Amino acid sequence: MISIDYKYHALRGAALTYTDDPFRVGAHLSMRYDSDAIVCMSEGKITHFGPARRVLFQLPADTLVERTGKDTLMLAGFIDCHAHYPQTECIGDCGEQLTDWLNGYTFLAEQKFASKAHAREVAKVFLRECLRAGTTTACVCCTVHPQAVDAFFEEANALDMRMIAGKILMDRHAPQALTDTPRRGYDDSKSLILRWHDRGRQLYCVTPKFSLTSTPAQMEMAGLLWAEHPGTYLQSHVAENRAEAGWVKDFYPQRHGCLDVHDYYKQLGPRSIYAHGVWLSEAELRRCHETGAAIAHCPSANAFLGSGVFNLKSALTSERPVRVGLATDIGAGASFSMLRTLKRTYEAAKLNGYDLSAALAFYLATRGGARALYLEDKIGSIAVGHEADVIVLDLKSTPVIEYRMRECEDLEEALFVQMALADERAILATYVAGKLAYRRESRHIETRQDQSYE
Ligand code: GUN
Ligand code: ZN
């Protein structure tokens, strides 16, 4: 349908984005909604954005204007701040708790990634599922094998998706086939950094799996490697499981808790991302705030493995706010859908006595995730000059949502229904760097009337 003669591609329909942090300035000062907006894209970037009545007349002559349709909503692409692409294979495997699950399932699945062909096949599935779920950026753990990292980046690069990924570092407490040594981990990671970091939209992430699977020597090496390559990321798991804290004490007796191990080895700072953080103390959260380290909140995985309930309110809204993004944690989390993850986020907050509004939840899945990853100047918002990662939501994607939406009177209510009930079926289209990367086959529901929320 899109003619190659058009240099500009504009989508016309309802749009919602965030211009600031609603946890800080309030939703009314940070949300930008227009029931009839234009989002125009060219050469990977957003070139025009605003109310159609104003922007339509500013569009260049060679612009294709396409309507997104009734009962749709454009958003910035979702950002998944932590996932394991090799665990696509063992998603939904029923585990006991963390270490049994790792030993029983993930370590078996990950050994197959010595084969680059296998890694490529799984990377394709993972990326396809991201697109189907409206996720345009993810922070991804690979395996110990450099070829599995190459396969992932090659596939992400071919799709022009902004991805952050890296080779897992493990040199103890894991099957031999999945371990390296501090030296090999350093050399392999370094050559991957030189090959992939900042190539196209790809970004490299130094990835010590967690402190229990690395020796002090490897943890030290990971901190050094990260410092030697400014602009790269560092990702790990911290304070996920109650028992884990006890073992960390046994293996790092000089350190004061899980996070302190990473702090000691110079692994905290901007562009460090820690998955889970369920059992972090007040002092540890303060340390995240001071250093700029982010937490990837993984509510589905935390529930699935019975790890505990992360206190989102405490992390975000006190006088020492921590950067928090949302994450599927595929495969401990059993859904690629960030909409489902929003529901889990809402439920986890509720268990802590906190009513998370839908406006705040959608911020976390978009601009909030970008902020956690220090990418809010590039992705996470619909804004002129930003990378054109845009999704179109179908606000009536299932019969029950269509039925429920009849009762909605404003945008907040409509967003709440999406948060509570929607999943990947609501993703009508996903644009990556301005190009259509996924379009759902058909609408599930014939819509009856236009709904807009002023
Ligand atoms: N902690 C260390 N590795 C992992 C992993 O692969 N998944 C989860 N959920 N937690 C971890
Ligand atoms: Zn994880």
Tab-separated table of C-alpha atoms and ligand atoms in Angstrom:
chain	number	residue	atom	x	y	z
A	1	MET	CA	0.000	0.000	0.000
A	2	ILE	CA	2.849	2.409	0.754
A	3	SER	CA	4.268	3.779	-2.470
A	4	ILE	CA	8.008	4.136	-2.581
A	5	ASP	CA	7.451	7.560	-4.172
A	6	TYR	CA	6.416	8.998	-0.837
A	7	LYS	CA	9.295	10.316	1.222
A	8	TYR	CA	7.078	11.028	4.221
A	9	HIS	CA	4.563	8.735	5.859
A	10	ALA	CA	1.990	10.318	8.155
A	11	LEU	CA	-0.404	8.490	10.462
A	12	ARG	CA	-3.583	10.335	11.370
A	13	GLY	CA	-5.627	9.385	14.426
A	14	ALA	CA	-5.744	9.672	18.208
A	15	ALA	CA	-2.321	9.850	19.872
A	16	LEU	CA	-0.989	9.880	23.411
A	17	THR	CA	2.520	10.623	24.551
A	18	TYR	CA	4.407	11.973	27.543
A	19	THR	CA	6.615	15.024	27.605
A	20	ASP	CA	7.853	14.646	31.176
A	21	ASP	CA	7.755	12.377	34.221
A	22	PRO	CA	4.189	12.262	35.603
A	23	PHE	CA	5.462	10.884	38.920
A	24	ARG	CA	7.319	14.167	39.341
A	25	VAL	CA	5.169	16.811	37.666
A	26	GLY	CA	1.747	15.118	37.669
A	27	ALA	CA	-0.150	13.503	34.810
A	28	HIS	CA	-1.842	16.707	33.625
A	29	LEU	CA	1.510	18.411	32.985
A	30	SER	CA	3.181	15.460	31.304
A	31	MET	CA	0.515	13.802	29.141
A	32	ARG	CA	-0.195	14.982	25.642
A	33	TYR	CA	-3.337	13.571	24.045
A	34	ASP	CA	-4.961	14.565	20.801
A	35	SER	CA	-8.023	12.807	19.379
A	36	ASP	CA	-6.995	13.804	15.851
A	37	ALA	CA	-3.235	13.962	15.591
A	38	ILE	CA	-0.691	13.594	12.826
A	39	VAL	CA	2.506	11.627	13.364
A	40	CYS	CA	4.699	12.037	10.311
A	41	MET	CA	7.808	9.912	9.787
A	42	SER	CA	10.689	10.021	7.360
A	43	GLU	CA	14.133	8.442	7.259
A	44	GLY	CA	13.664	6.804	10.620
A	45	LYS	CA	12.654	9.925	12.527
A	46	ILE	CA	9.471	11.694	13.510
A	47	THR	CA	9.373	14.858	11.420
A	48	HIS	CA	5.999	16.357	12.388
A	49	PHE	CA	3.663	15.777	15.323
A	50	GLY	CA	0.616	17.655	16.530
A	51	PRO	CA	-3.080	18.256	15.998
A	52	ALA	CA	-4.126	17.469	12.421
A	53	ARG	CA	-5.818	20.831	12.055
A	54	ARG	CA	-2.407	22.482	12.411
A	55	VAL	CA	0.103	19.900	11.137
A	56	LEU	CA	-1.780	18.740	8.047
A	57	PHE	CA	-0.915	21.982	6.297
A	58	GLN	CA	2.752	21.765	7.190
A	59	LEU	CA	3.323	18.350	5.621
A	60	PRO	CA	5.587	18.186	2.559
A	61	ALA	CA	3.884	17.476	-0.764
A	62	ASP	CA	5.308	13.942	-0.980
A	63	THR	CA	3.558	12.708	2.151
A	64	LEU	CA	1.321	9.675	2.300
A	65	VAL	CA	-1.353	10.290	4.940
A	66	GLU	CA	-2.962	7.183	6.357
A	67	ARG	CA	-5.743	7.088	8.938
A	68	THR	CA	-5.253	4.705	11.857
A	69	GLY	CA	-9.004	4.116	12.141
A	70	LYS	CA	-11.758	4.297	14.688
A	71	ASP	CA	-11.058	3.377	18.281
A	72	THR	CA	-7.309	3.370	17.883
A	73	LEU	CA	-4.560	5.089	19.814
A	74	MET	CA	-1.027	5.826	18.714
A	75	LEU	CA	1.697	5.504	21.332
A	76	ALA	CA	5.467	5.355	21.302
A	77	GLY	CA	6.664	1.756	20.987
A	78	PHE	CA	6.814	-0.149	24.264
A	79	ILE	CA	10.156	-0.607	26.006
A	80	ASP	CA	10.935	-3.898	27.726
A	81	CYS	CA	13.785	-3.187	30.124
A	82	HIS	CA	14.835	-6.794	30.725
A	83	ALA	CA	14.342	-10.083	28.866
A	84	HIS	CA	16.307	-13.222	27.909
A	85	TYR	CA	15.899	-14.076	24.235
A	86	PRO	CA	17.294	-17.632	24.651
A	87	GLN	CA	14.566	-18.327	27.205
A	88	THR	CA	11.887	-17.907	24.530
A	89	GLU	CA	12.194	-21.677	24.346
A	90	CYS	CA	11.398	-22.347	27.979
A	91	ILE	CA	8.805	-19.635	28.512
A	92	GLY	CA	6.063	-20.895	30.763
A	93	ASP	CA	8.093	-23.834	32.066
A	94	CYS	CA	6.805	-24.442	35.505
A	95	GLY	CA	9.531	-23.910	38.035
A	96	GLU	CA	9.778	-24.066	41.743
A	97	GLN	CA	11.792	-21.042	42.764
A	98	LEU	CA	14.648	-19.213	41.146
A	99	THR	CA	17.620	-21.562	41.411
A	100	ASP	CA	15.652	-24.736	40.676
A	101	TRP	CA	14.118	-23.029	37.680
A	102	LEU	CA	17.510	-21.894	36.397
A	103	ASN	CA	19.035	-25.356	36.851
A	104	GLY	CA	15.982	-27.281	35.653
A	105	TYR	CA	15.100	-25.318	32.525
A	106	THR	CA	17.074	-22.278	31.476
A	107	PHE	CA	20.527	-23.818	31.706
A	108	LEU	CA	19.364	-26.677	29.479
A	109	ALA	CA	17.801	-24.361	26.911
A	110	GLU	CA	20.795	-22.005	26.888
A	111	GLN	CA	23.296	-24.751	26.054
A	112	LYS	CA	21.761	-25.108	22.609
A	113	PHE	CA	22.970	-21.599	21.753
A	114	ALA	CA	26.435	-22.893	21.005
A	115	SER	CA	24.869	-23.356	17.569
A	116	LYS	CA	24.581	-20.035	15.781
A	117	ALA	CA	21.876	-21.425	13.505
A	118	HIS	CA	19.781	-22.291	16.529
A	119	ALA	CA	20.456	-18.888	18.084
A	120	ARG	CA	19.366	-17.139	14.894
A	121	GLU	CA	16.158	-19.127	14.717
A	122	VAL	CA	15.235	-18.229	18.311
A	123	ALA	CA	16.292	-14.586	17.875
A	124	LYS	CA	13.899	-14.336	14.931
A	125	VAL	CA	11.043	-15.716	17.020
A	126	PHE	CA	11.879	-13.420	19.940
A	127	LEU	CA	12.004	-10.299	17.763
A	128	ARG	CA	8.849	-11.248	15.900
A	129	GLU	CA	7.024	-11.669	19.201
A	130	CYS	CA	8.340	-8.300	20.417
A	131	LEU	CA	6.898	-6.645	17.312
A	132	ARG	CA	3.577	-8.449	17.726
A	133	ALA	CA	3.457	-7.151	21.292
A	134	GLY	CA	4.320	-3.573	20.248
A	135	THR	CA	7.748	-3.709	21.862
A	136	THR	CA	10.301	-1.817	19.809
A	137	THR	CA	13.211	-1.746	22.266
A	138	ALA	CA	14.366	-4.326	24.804
A	139	CYS	CA	17.348	-4.817	27.066
A	140	VAL	CA	18.245	-8.409	26.348
A	141	CYS	CA	20.423	-11.061	27.961
A	142	CYS	CA	21.913	-13.527	25.467
A	143	THR	CA	23.987	-16.558	26.551
A	144	VAL	CA	27.670	-17.100	27.234
A	145	HIS	CA	28.256	-17.811	23.517
A	146	PRO	CA	29.530	-14.853	21.435
A	147	GLN	CA	27.907	-16.369	18.346
A	148	ALA	CA	24.511	-16.165	20.082
A	149	VAL	CA	25.108	-12.438	20.617
A	150	ASP	CA	26.124	-11.985	16.990
A	151	ALA	CA	22.990	-13.807	15.840
A	152	PHE	CA	20.782	-11.593	17.978
A	153	PHE	CA	22.367	-8.324	16.859
A	154	GLU	CA	22.389	-9.390	13.209
A	155	GLU	CA	18.646	-10.037	13.329
A	156	ALA	CA	17.844	-6.868	15.317
A	157	ASN	CA	20.027	-4.809	12.993
A	158	ALA	CA	18.285	-6.229	9.931
A	159	LEU	CA	14.973	-5.052	11.410
A	160	ASP	CA	16.549	-1.721	12.431
A	161	MET	CA	15.220	-2.173	15.989
A	162	ARG	CA	16.932	-0.301	18.809
A	163	MET	CA	18.128	-3.163	20.981
A	164	ILE	CA	20.469	-3.384	23.937
A	165	ALA	CA	22.067	-6.794	24.411
A	166	GLY	CA	25.132	-8.623	25.610
A	167	LYS	CA	26.926	-11.859	26.306
A	168	ILE	CA	26.223	-13.470	29.669
A	169	LEU	CA	29.240	-13.706	31.961
A	170	MET	CA	29.316	-16.740	34.280
A	171	ASP	CA	32.344	-18.502	35.710
A	172	ARG	CA	30.852	-20.584	38.524
A	173	HIS	CA	27.701	-22.362	39.739
A	174	ALA	CA	26.531	-23.165	36.229
A	175	PRO	CA	27.062	-26.075	33.780
A	176	GLN	CA	30.556	-26.047	32.320
A	177	ALA	CA	29.156	-25.557	28.828
A	178	LEU	CA	27.764	-22.205	29.933
A	179	THR	CA	30.750	-20.818	31.779
A	180	ASP	CA	33.739	-18.790	30.667
A	181	THR	CA	36.660	-17.362	32.641
A	182	PRO	CA	37.318	-13.751	33.628
A	183	ARG	CA	39.864	-13.477	30.792
A	184	ARG	CA	37.693	-15.102	28.129
A	185	GLY	CA	34.647	-13.170	29.271
A	186	TYR	CA	36.626	-9.947	28.948
A	187	ASP	CA	38.094	-10.750	25.512
A	188	ASP	CA	34.827	-12.039	24.035
A	189	SER	CA	32.815	-9.114	25.391
A	190	LYS	CA	35.367	-6.597	24.189
A	191	SER	CA	35.324	-7.855	20.643
A	192	LEU	CA	31.501	-7.887	20.695
A	193	ILE	CA	31.528	-4.278	21.929
A	194	LEU	CA	33.836	-3.263	19.091
A	195	ARG	CA	31.643	-5.110	16.609
A	196	TRP	CA	28.214	-4.008	17.786
A	197	HIS	CA	28.093	-1.070	20.170
A	198	ASP	CA	26.571	1.924	18.396
A	199	ARG	CA	26.422	0.059	15.094
A	200	GLY	CA	23.111	1.172	13.548
A	201	ARG	CA	20.702	1.194	16.453
A	202	GLN	CA	22.435	-1.556	18.437
A	203	LEU	CA	23.884	-0.958	21.900
A	204	TYR	CA	26.087	-3.296	23.924
A	205	CYS	CA	25.411	-4.414	27.476
A	206	VAL	CA	28.057	-5.983	29.755
A	207	THR	CA	26.071	-8.790	31.406
A	208	PRO	CA	27.286	-10.541	34.572
A	209	LYS	CA	24.252	-12.825	35.076
A	210	PHE	CA	24.215	-12.313	38.817
A	211	SER	CA	26.765	-12.252	41.585
A	212	LEU	CA	26.258	-15.934	42.456
A	213	THR	CA	27.373	-17.115	39.012
A	214	SER	CA	30.489	-14.942	38.826
A	215	THR	CA	33.628	-15.113	40.956
A	216	PRO	CA	34.953	-11.906	42.499
A	217	ALA	CA	37.594	-11.906	39.739
A	218	GLN	CA	34.938	-11.922	37.041
A	219	MET	CA	32.863	-9.278	38.802
A	220	GLU	CA	35.930	-7.070	38.950
A	221	MET	CA	36.620	-7.665	35.267
A	222	ALA	CA	32.999	-6.784	34.354
A	223	GLY	CA	33.224	-3.453	36.191
A	224	LEU	CA	36.532	-2.641	34.484
A	225	LEU	CA	35.271	-3.586	31.038
A	226	TRP	CA	32.194	-1.397	31.481
A	227	ALA	CA	34.301	1.571	32.617
A	228	GLU	CA	36.625	1.130	29.644
A	229	HIS	CA	33.724	1.523	27.195
A	230	PRO	CA	31.717	4.636	28.010
A	231	GLY	CA	28.191	4.601	26.648
A	232	THR	CA	27.794	0.831	26.982
A	233	TYR	CA	25.293	-0.680	29.406
A	234	LEU	CA	25.634	-3.106	32.283
A	235	GLN	CA	22.836	-5.479	33.181
A	236	SER	CA	22.437	-7.987	36.007
A	237	HIS	CA	19.913	-9.502	38.411
A	238	VAL	CA	19.725	-8.366	42.000
A	239	ALA	CA	17.710	-9.194	45.127
A	240	GLU	CA	15.153	-11.254	43.232
A	241	ASN	CA	14.707	-14.106	45.629
A	242	ARG	CA	14.847	-14.209	49.422
A	243	ALA	CA	17.165	-17.219	49.577
A	244	GLU	CA	19.515	-15.560	47.071
A	245	ALA	CA	20.389	-12.885	49.639
A	246	GLY	CA	21.621	-15.565	52.063
A	247	TRP	CA	23.820	-17.206	49.441
A	248	VAL	CA	25.270	-13.871	48.379
A	249	LYS	CA	26.275	-13.376	52.018
A	250	ASP	CA	28.033	-16.763	52.007
A	251	PHE	CA	29.926	-16.044	48.787
A	252	TYR	CA	30.713	-12.395	49.421
A	253	PRO	CA	31.055	-12.278	53.231
A	254	GLN	CA	32.713	-8.838	53.182
A	255	ARG	CA	29.813	-7.198	51.330
A	256	HIS	CA	26.644	-5.705	52.778
A	257	GLY	CA	23.963	-7.286	50.615
A	258	CYS	CA	23.342	-8.087	46.947
A	259	LEU	CA	23.602	-4.565	45.587
A	260	ASP	CA	26.750	-3.796	47.536
A	261	VAL	CA	28.542	-6.559	45.611
A	262	HIS	CA	27.843	-4.705	42.352
A	263	ASP	CA	28.682	-1.381	43.990
A	264	TYR	CA	32.027	-2.691	45.223
A	265	TYR	CA	32.920	-3.906	41.729
A	266	LYS	CA	32.004	-0.522	40.197
A	267	GLN	CA	28.898	-1.725	38.442
A	268	LEU	CA	26.456	0.984	39.533
A	269	GLY	CA	25.846	4.152	37.565
A	270	PRO	CA	23.957	5.586	34.614
A	271	ARG	CA	23.145	2.842	32.093
A	272	SER	CA	23.297	0.034	34.656
A	273	ILE	CA	20.055	-1.960	34.862
A	274	TYR	CA	19.197	-4.354	37.643
A	275	ALA	CA	16.362	-6.796	37.147
A	276	HIS	CA	13.898	-7.452	40.009
A	277	GLY	CA	15.240	-5.653	43.117
A	278	VAL	CA	12.350	-7.112	45.115
A	279	TRP	CA	14.319	-7.394	48.348
A	280	LEU	CA	16.424	-4.232	48.157
A	281	SER	CA	16.676	-2.341	51.424
A	282	GLU	CA	16.024	1.359	51.860
A	283	ALA	CA	19.785	1.975	51.894
A	284	GLU	CA	20.190	0.015	48.643
A	285	LEU	CA	17.387	1.940	46.936
A	286	ARG	CA	19.100	5.127	48.056
A	287	ARG	CA	22.293	3.891	46.460
A	288	CYS	CA	20.444	3.322	43.166
A	289	HIS	CA	19.161	6.878	43.406
A	290	GLU	CA	22.614	8.294	44.130
A	291	THR	CA	24.360	6.423	41.363
A	292	GLY	CA	21.618	6.597	38.700
A	293	ALA	CA	21.325	2.791	38.450
A	294	ALA	CA	17.916	1.657	37.202
A	295	ILE	CA	15.653	-1.178	38.275
A	296	ALA	CA	13.801	-3.298	35.734
A	297	HIS	CA	10.551	-4.201	37.476
A	298	CYS	CA	9.522	-7.708	36.397
A	299	PRO	CA	6.090	-8.275	37.973
A	300	SER	CA	5.116	-11.339	35.905
A	301	ALA	CA	8.354	-13.171	36.634
A	302	ASN	CA	8.269	-12.193	40.305
A	303	ALA	CA	4.831	-13.782	40.606
A	304	PHE	CA	5.586	-16.781	38.364
A	305	LEU	CA	8.639	-17.817	40.404
A	306	GLY	CA	7.102	-16.773	43.733
A	307	SER	CA	9.966	-14.343	44.303
A	308	GLY	CA	8.008	-11.594	46.018
A	309	VAL	CA	6.350	-8.251	45.339
A	310	PHE	CA	8.467	-5.281	44.306
A	311	ASN	CA	7.403	-2.045	46.020
A	312	LEU	CA	6.993	0.290	43.069
A	313	LYS	CA	5.643	3.177	45.088
A	314	SER	CA	8.563	3.161	47.451
A	315	ALA	CA	11.053	3.037	44.570
A	316	LEU	CA	9.442	5.843	42.594
A	317	THR	CA	7.736	8.352	44.727
A	318	SER	CA	9.817	9.098	47.767
A	319	GLU	CA	12.408	11.816	48.163
A	320	ARG	CA	15.018	9.501	46.601
A	321	PRO	CA	13.319	8.340	43.396
A	322	VAL	CA	14.934	5.483	41.527
A	323	ARG	CA	14.715	5.078	37.755
A	324	VAL	CA	12.328	2.177	37.140
A	325	GLY	CA	11.383	0.566	33.840
A	326	LEU	CA	9.024	-2.343	33.238
A	327	ALA	CA	10.131	-5.710	31.981
A	328	THR	CA	8.695	-9.007	30.810
A	329	ASP	CA	11.750	-10.990	31.948
A	330	ILE	CA	11.052	-13.574	29.252
A	331	GLY	CA	11.148	-16.560	30.014
A	332	ALA	CA	10.482	-16.329	33.797
A	333	GLY	CA	7.792	-13.918	32.718
A	334	ALA	CA	5.419	-15.842	30.502
A	335	SER	CA	4.138	-13.106	28.187
A	336	PHE	CA	5.778	-10.818	25.653
A	337	SER	CA	2.975	-8.340	26.074
A	338	MET	CA	3.817	-5.098	27.837
A	339	LEU	CA	0.061	-4.554	28.166
A	340	ARG	CA	-0.143	-7.750	30.222
A	341	THR	CA	2.920	-6.563	32.104
A	342	LEU	CA	1.039	-3.361	32.918
A	343	LYS	CA	-1.705	-5.436	34.467
A	344	ARG	CA	0.841	-7.333	36.546
A	345	THR	CA	2.420	-4.023	37.543
A	346	TYR	CA	-0.944	-2.730	38.658
A	347	GLU	CA	-1.634	-5.908	40.645
A	348	ALA	CA	1.783	-5.915	42.324
A	349	ALA	CA	1.333	-2.259	43.290
A	350	LYS	CA	-2.100	-3.044	44.650
A	351	LEU	CA	-0.658	-5.789	46.860
A	352	ASN	CA	1.505	-3.040	48.355
A	353	GLY	CA	-1.547	-0.846	48.927
A	354	TYR	CA	-0.798	1.457	45.994
A	355	ASP	CA	-3.352	2.295	43.286
A	356	LEU	CA	-1.290	2.768	40.153
A	357	SER	CA	-3.157	4.932	37.679
A	358	ALA	CA	-3.263	3.878	34.037
A	359	ALA	CA	-1.702	7.211	33.048
A	360	LEU	CA	1.353	6.419	35.172
A	361	ALA	CA	1.467	2.807	33.995
A	362	PHE	CA	1.539	3.742	30.298
A	363	TYR	CA	4.293	6.252	31.078
A	364	LEU	CA	6.368	3.450	32.627
A	365	ALA	CA	5.943	1.275	29.530
A	366	THR	CA	7.120	4.041	27.198
A	367	ARG	CA	8.978	7.185	28.240
A	368	GLY	CA	9.663	5.837	31.758
A	369	GLY	CA	11.440	2.825	30.278
A	370	ALA	CA	13.409	5.114	27.979
A	371	ARG	CA	14.408	7.215	30.985
A	372	ALA	CA	15.514	4.112	32.901
A	373	LEU	CA	17.743	3.325	29.906
A	374	TYR	CA	18.952	6.922	29.486
A	375	LEU	CA	17.396	7.005	26.021
A	376	GLU	CA	14.540	9.439	26.562
A	377	ASP	CA	16.032	11.866	24.055
A	378	LYS	CA	15.702	9.189	21.335
A	379	ILE	CA	12.814	6.824	22.066
A	380	GLY	CA	9.804	6.404	24.355
A	381	SER	CA	7.884	9.486	23.192
A	382	ILE	CA	6.190	10.710	20.068
A	383	ALA	CA	8.155	13.879	19.461
A	384	VAL	CA	9.730	15.623	16.502
A	385	GLY	CA	13.330	14.479	16.094
A	386	HIS	CA	12.770	11.223	18.002
A	387	GLU	CA	13.287	7.858	16.394
A	388	ALA	CA	10.040	6.815	14.709
A	389	ASP	CA	9.084	3.782	16.802
A	390	VAL	CA	5.310	4.066	16.985
A	391	ILE	CA	2.522	1.609	17.685
A	392	VAL	CA	-1.176	1.711	16.928
A	393	LEU	CA	-3.407	0.222	19.604
A	394	ASP	CA	-6.844	-1.169	18.855
A	395	LEU	CA	-8.892	0.001	21.828
A	396	LYS	CA	-11.553	-2.653	21.153
A	397	SER	CA	-9.415	-5.689	20.529
A	398	THR	CA	-11.613	-8.356	22.091
A	399	PRO	CA	-15.355	-8.711	22.553
A	400	VAL	CA	-15.147	-8.125	26.290
A	401	ILE	CA	-12.970	-5.022	25.842
A	402	GLU	CA	-15.366	-3.700	23.226
A	403	TYR	CA	-18.244	-4.290	25.657
A	404	ARG	CA	-16.375	-2.713	28.559
A	405	MET	CA	-15.262	0.306	26.521
A	406	ARG	CA	-18.895	1.346	26.029
A	407	GLU	CA	-18.862	2.452	29.650
A	408	CYS	CA	-15.715	4.545	29.330
A	409	GLU	CA	-16.183	8.257	29.428
A	410	ASP	CA	-12.678	9.608	29.324
A	411	LEU	CA	-9.138	8.755	28.336
A	412	GLU	CA	-8.103	7.662	31.820
A	413	GLU	CA	-10.917	5.099	31.922
A	414	ALA	CA	-10.099	3.841	28.435
A	415	LEU	CA	-6.437	3.427	29.377
A	416	PHE	CA	-7.428	1.613	32.544
A	417	VAL	CA	-9.485	-0.897	30.552
A	418	GLN	CA	-6.510	-1.494	28.237
A	419	MET	CA	-4.202	-1.980	31.221
A	420	ALA	CA	-6.613	-4.396	32.904
A	421	LEU	CA	-7.777	-6.414	29.907
A	422	ALA	CA	-5.650	-5.984	26.799
A	423	ASP	CA	-2.740	-8.010	25.486
A	424	GLU	CA	-0.864	-8.415	22.203
A	425	ARG	CA	-4.148	-8.734	20.315
A	426	ALA	CA	-4.519	-4.983	20.822
A	427	ILE	CA	-1.461	-4.205	18.712
A	428	LEU	CA	-2.794	-3.186	15.331
A	429	ALA	CA	0.507	-2.003	13.880
A	430	THR	CA	4.120	-1.541	14.930
A	431	TYR	CA	6.369	0.937	13.136
A	432	VAL	CA	10.103	0.634	13.631
A	433	ALA	CA	12.283	3.546	12.543
A	434	GLY	CA	9.356	4.796	10.491
A	435	LYS	CA	8.732	1.517	8.648
A	436	LEU	CA	5.797	-0.792	9.131
A	437	ALA	CA	7.271	-3.840	10.868
A	438	TYR	CA	4.069	-5.600	11.910
A	439	ARG	CA	0.410	-5.260	11.102
A	440	ARG	CA	-2.313	-7.395	12.632
A	441	GLU	CA	-4.299	-9.265	10.036
A	442	SER	CA	-7.743	-7.959	10.811
A	443	ARG	CA	-9.699	-6.265	13.487
A	444	HIS	CA	-11.398	-8.632	15.884
A	445	ILE	CA	-14.317	-6.330	16.387
A	446	GLU	CA	-16.356	-4.258	13.978
A	447	THR	CA	-16.494	-0.867	15.653
A	448	ARG	CA	-19.748	0.971	15.853
A	449	GLN	CA	-18.863	4.517	16.688
A	450	ASP	CA	-15.972	6.876	16.959
A	451	GLN	CA	-14.779	7.525	20.457
A	452	SER	CA	-12.461	10.288	21.412
A	453	TYR	CA	-11.454	11.539	24.811
A	454	GLU	CA	-10.870	15.222	25.221
B	1	GUN	N1	18.817	-14.583	38.106
B	1	GUN	C1	19.929	-14.988	37.473
B	1	GUN	N2	19.648	-15.426	36.240
B	1	GUN	C2	18.316	-15.293	36.074
B	1	GUN	C3	17.442	-15.592	34.998
B	1	GUN	O1	17.831	-16.060	33.917
B	1	GUN	N3	16.113	-15.317	35.221
B	1	GUN	C4	15.671	-14.776	36.379
B	1	GUN	N4	14.376	-14.523	36.533
B	1	GUN	N5	16.484	-14.515	37.389
B	1	GUN	C5	17.798	-14.761	37.247
B	2	ZN	ZN	16.248	-12.015	33.966
